[in-house]
JSON list of C-alpha atoms in Angstrom, two decimals:
[
{"chain": "A", "resi": 339, "resn": "UNK", "atom": "CA", "xyz": [160.37, 159.15, 127.66]},
{"chain": "A", "resi": 340, "resn": "UNK", "atom": "CA", "xyz": [161.51, 155.97, 125.87]},
{"chain": "A", "resi": 341, "resn": "UNK", "atom": "CA", "xyz": [160.85, 152.47, 127.67]},
{"chain": "A", "resi": 342, "resn": "UNK", "atom": "CA", "xyz": [161.75, 149.39, 126.13]},
{"chain": "A", "resi": 343, "resn": "UNK", "atom": "CA", "xyz": [159.07, 147.32, 125.30]},
{"chain": "A", "resi": 344, "resn": "UNK", "atom": "CA", "xyz": [158.89, 144.19, 128.26]},
{"chain": "A", "resi": 345, "resn": "UNK", "atom": "CA", "xyz": [155.66, 142.47, 129.87]},
{"chain": "A", "resi": 346, "resn": "UNK", "atom": "CA", "xyz": [154.59, 145.38, 132.58]},
{"chain": "A", "resi": 347, "resn": "UNK", "atom": "CA", "xyz": [155.65, 148.50, 129.61]},
{"chain": "A", "resi": 348, "resn": "UNK", "atom": "CA", "xyz": [152.22, 149.79, 129.30]},
{"chain": "A", "resi": 349, "resn": "UNK", "atom": "CA", "xyz": [151.32, 149.47, 132.83]},
{"chain": "A", "resi": 350, "resn": "UNK", "atom": "CA", "xyz": [154.81, 152.06, 133.63]},
{"chain": "A", "resi": 351, "resn": "UNK", "atom": "CA", "xyz": [153.71, 154.28, 130.52]},
{"chain": "A", "resi": 352, "resn": "UNK", "atom": "CA", "xyz": [150.20, 154.61, 131.95]},
{"chain": "A", "resi": 353, "resn": "UNK", "atom": "CA", "xyz": [151.95, 156.22, 135.10]},
{"chain": "A", "resi": 354, "resn": "UNK", "atom": "CA", "xyz": [154.35, 158.01, 133.79]},
{"chain": "A", "resi": 355, "resn": "UNK", "atom": "CA", "xyz": [151.67, 159.47, 130.91]},
{"chain": "A", "resi": 356, "resn": "UNK", "atom": "CA", "xyz": [150.41, 162.50, 133.16]},
{"chain": "A", "resi": 357, "resn": "UNK", "atom": "CA", "xyz": [153.96, 163.66, 134.02]},
{"chain": "A", "resi": 358, "resn": "UNK", "atom": "CA", "xyz": [155.89, 163.79, 130.63]},
{"chain": "A", "resi": 359, "resn": "UNK", "atom": "CA", "xyz": [155.09, 165.56, 127.44]},
{"chain": "A", "resi": 360, "resn": "UNK", "atom": "CA", "xyz": [155.23, 162.26, 125.48]},
{"chain": "A", "resi": 361, "resn": "UNK", "atom": "CA", "xyz": [155.92, 158.34, 126.21]},
{"chain": "A", "resi": 362, "resn": "UNK", "atom": "CA", "xyz": [157.36, 155.84, 123.49]},
{"chain": "A", "resi": 363, "resn": "UNK", "atom": "CA", "xyz": [157.24, 152.16, 124.03]},
{"chain": "A", "resi": 364, "resn": "UNK", "atom": "CA", "xyz": [160.04, 150.81, 121.49]},
{"chain": "A", "resi": 365, "resn": "UNK", "atom": "CA", "xyz": [159.02, 148.25, 118.98]},
{"chain": "A", "resi": 366, "resn": "UNK", "atom": "CA", "xyz": [161.61, 145.55, 120.13]},
{"chain": "A", "resi": 367, "resn": "UNK", "atom": "CA", "xyz": [161.68, 144.22, 116.05]},
{"chain": "A", "resi": 368, "resn": "UNK", "atom": "CA", "xyz": [162.38, 147.40, 114.07]},
{"chain": "A", "resi": 369, "resn": "UNK", "atom": "CA", "xyz": [164.74, 148.50, 117.11]},
{"chain": "A", "resi": 370, "resn": "UNK", "atom": "CA", "xyz": [167.56, 146.98, 115.26]},
{"chain": "A", "resi": 371, "resn": "UNK", "atom": "CA", "xyz": [170.28, 149.20, 117.21]},
{"chain": "A", "resi": 372, "resn": "UNK", "atom": "CA", "xyz": [169.48, 147.72, 120.43]},
{"chain": "A", "resi": 373, "resn": "UNK", "atom": "CA", "xyz": [168.44, 144.15, 119.31]},
{"chain": "A", "resi": 374, "resn": "UNK", "atom": "CA", "xyz": [171.94, 143.54, 117.15]},
{"chain": "A", "resi": 375, "resn": "UNK", "atom": "CA", "xyz": [173.92, 145.49, 119.63]},
{"chain": "A", "resi": 376, "resn": "UNK", "atom": "CA", "xyz": [177.05, 143.58, 120.53]},
{"chain": "A", "resi": 377, "resn": "UNK", "atom": "CA", "xyz": [176.99, 145.04, 124.12]},
{"chain": "A", "resi": 378, "resn": "UNK", "atom": "CA", "xyz": [173.72, 144.44, 126.00]},
{"chain": "A", "resi": 379, "resn": "UNK", "atom": "CA", "xyz": [173.50, 146.25, 129.11]},
{"chain": "A", "resi": 380, "resn": "UNK", "atom": "CA", "xyz": [170.42, 148.44, 130.63]},
{"chain": "A", "resi": 381, "resn": "UNK", "atom": "CA", "xyz": [173.00, 151.61, 130.65]},
{"chain": "A", "resi": 382, "resn": "UNK", "atom": "CA", "xyz": [173.74, 150.74, 126.78]},
{"chain": "A", "resi": 383, "resn": "UNK", "atom": "CA", "xyz": [170.31, 150.06, 125.62]},
{"chain": "A", "resi": 384, "resn": "UNK", "atom": "CA", "xyz": [168.87, 153.23, 127.68]},
{"chain": "A", "resi": 385, "resn": "UNK", "atom": "CA", "xyz": [171.32, 155.34, 125.89]},
{"chain": "A", "resi": 386, "resn": "UNK", "atom": "CA", "xyz": [170.39, 154.36, 122.37]},
{"chain": "A", "resi": 387, "resn": "UNK", "atom": "CA", "xyz": [166.77, 154.44, 123.35]},
{"chain": "A", "resi": 388, "resn": "UNK", "atom": "CA", "xyz": [167.27, 158.00, 124.09]},
{"chain": "A", "resi": 389, "resn": "UNK", "atom": "CA", "xyz": [169.45, 158.92, 121.37]},
{"chain": "A", "resi": 390, "resn": "UNK", "atom": "CA", "xyz": [167.03, 157.46, 118.87]},
{"chain": "A", "resi": 391, "resn": "UNK", "atom": "CA", "xyz": [164.02, 159.24, 120.78]},
{"chain": "A", "resi": 392, "resn": "UNK", "atom": "CA", "xyz": [165.98, 162.53, 120.51]},
{"chain": "A", "resi": 393, "resn": "UNK", "atom": "CA", "xyz": [166.60, 161.77, 116.68]},
{"chain": "A", "resi": 394, "resn": "UNK", "atom": "CA", "xyz": [162.74, 161.58, 116.37]},
{"chain": "A", "resi": 395, "resn": "UNK", "atom": "CA", "xyz": [163.24, 158.09, 115.35]},
{"chain": "A", "resi": 396, "resn": "UNK", "atom": "CA", "xyz": [162.53, 155.80, 117.53]},
{"chain": "A", "resi": 397, "resn": "UNK", "atom": "CA", "xyz": [159.83, 152.90, 116.36]},
{"chain": "A", "resi": 398, "resn": "UNK", "atom": "CA", "xyz": [156.59, 153.29, 119.00]},
{"chain": "A", "resi": 399, "resn": "UNK", "atom": "CA", "xyz": [154.30, 150.62, 119.46]},
{"chain": "A", "resi": 400, "resn": "UNK", "atom": "CA", "xyz": [150.75, 151.33, 120.01]},
{"chain": "A", "resi": 401, "resn": "UNK", "atom": "CA", "xyz": [149.80, 152.39, 123.29]},
{"chain": "A", "resi": 402, "resn": "UNK", "atom": "CA", "xyz": [146.07, 151.92, 124.14]},
{"chain": "A", "resi": 403, "resn": "UNK", "atom": "CA", "xyz": [143.87, 154.94, 125.98]},
{"chain": "A", "resi": 404, "resn": "UNK", "atom": "CA", "xyz": [141.83, 154.28, 128.98]},
{"chain": "A", "resi": 405, "resn": "UNK", "atom": "CA", "xyz": [138.68, 153.46, 127.33]},
{"chain": "A", "resi": 406, "resn": "UNK", "atom": "CA", "xyz": [140.35, 150.78, 125.25]},
{"chain": "A", "resi": 407, "resn": "UNK", "atom": "CA", "xyz": [142.35, 149.70, 128.37]},
{"chain": "A", "resi": 408, "resn": "UNK", "atom": "CA", "xyz": [139.05, 149.51, 130.25]},
{"chain": "A", "resi": 409, "resn": "UNK", "atom": "CA", "xyz": [137.07, 147.65, 127.80]},
{"chain": "A", "resi": 410, "resn": "UNK", "atom": "CA", "xyz": [139.88, 145.24, 127.47]},
{"chain": "A", "resi": 411, "resn": "UNK", "atom": "CA", "xyz": [139.63, 144.99, 131.62]},
{"chain": "A", "resi": 412, "resn": "UNK", "atom": "CA", "xyz": [136.18, 144.40, 131.54]},
{"chain": "A", "resi": 413, "resn": "UNK", "atom": "CA", "xyz": [136.08, 141.84, 128.48]},
{"chain": "A", "resi": 414, "resn": "UNK", "atom": "CA", "xyz": [139.09, 139.83, 130.70]},
{"chain": "A", "resi": 415, "resn": "UNK", "atom": "CA", "xyz": [136.65, 139.78, 133.84]},
{"chain": "A", "resi": 416, "resn": "UNK", "atom": "CA", "xyz": [133.75, 138.40, 131.61]},
{"chain": "A", "resi": 417, "resn": "UNK", "atom": "CA", "xyz": [135.67, 135.64, 129.79]},
{"chain": "A", "resi": 418, "resn": "UNK", "atom": "CA", "xyz": [136.73, 134.66, 133.53]},
{"chain": "A", "resi": 419, "resn": "UNK", "atom": "CA", "xyz": [133.23, 135.03, 134.87]},
{"chain": "A", "resi": 420, "resn": "UNK", "atom": "CA", "xyz": [132.22, 132.22, 132.25]},
{"chain": "A", "resi": 421, "resn": "UNK", "atom": "CA", "xyz": [134.78, 130.19, 132.55]},
{"chain": "A", "resi": 422, "resn": "UNK", "atom": "CA", "xyz": [133.81, 130.00, 136.28]},
{"chain": "A", "resi": 423, "resn": "UNK", "atom": "CA", "xyz": [136.79, 131.51, 137.38]},
{"chain": "A", "resi": 424, "resn": "UNK", "atom": "CA", "xyz": [136.50, 133.39, 140.58]},
{"chain": "A", "resi": 425, "resn": "UNK", "atom": "CA", "xyz": [138.20, 137.03, 140.62]},
{"chain": "A", "resi": 426, "resn": "UNK", "atom": "CA", "xyz": [138.71, 139.82, 142.66]},
{"chain": "A", "resi": 427, "resn": "UNK", "atom": "CA", "xyz": [138.50, 143.11, 141.03]}
]
């Protein structure tokens, strides 16, 4: 499965991982076919991502594993506690 990099792409990828063989979040800087397209619609972008993935030519971004995601949440929570911000976990 191919996803365009957005603010929530990592969260969507985590949800999809158990259901597909592989999730690739495209690197928008390296995915020039989409970045330079004259016609910019979700349908066109999805087709280009699918074609690049099928050809094994889709440059992806690194997706952290569950342990790394947990450590990031933990360090973010700690930083908020240090700053004195009340947080609900």
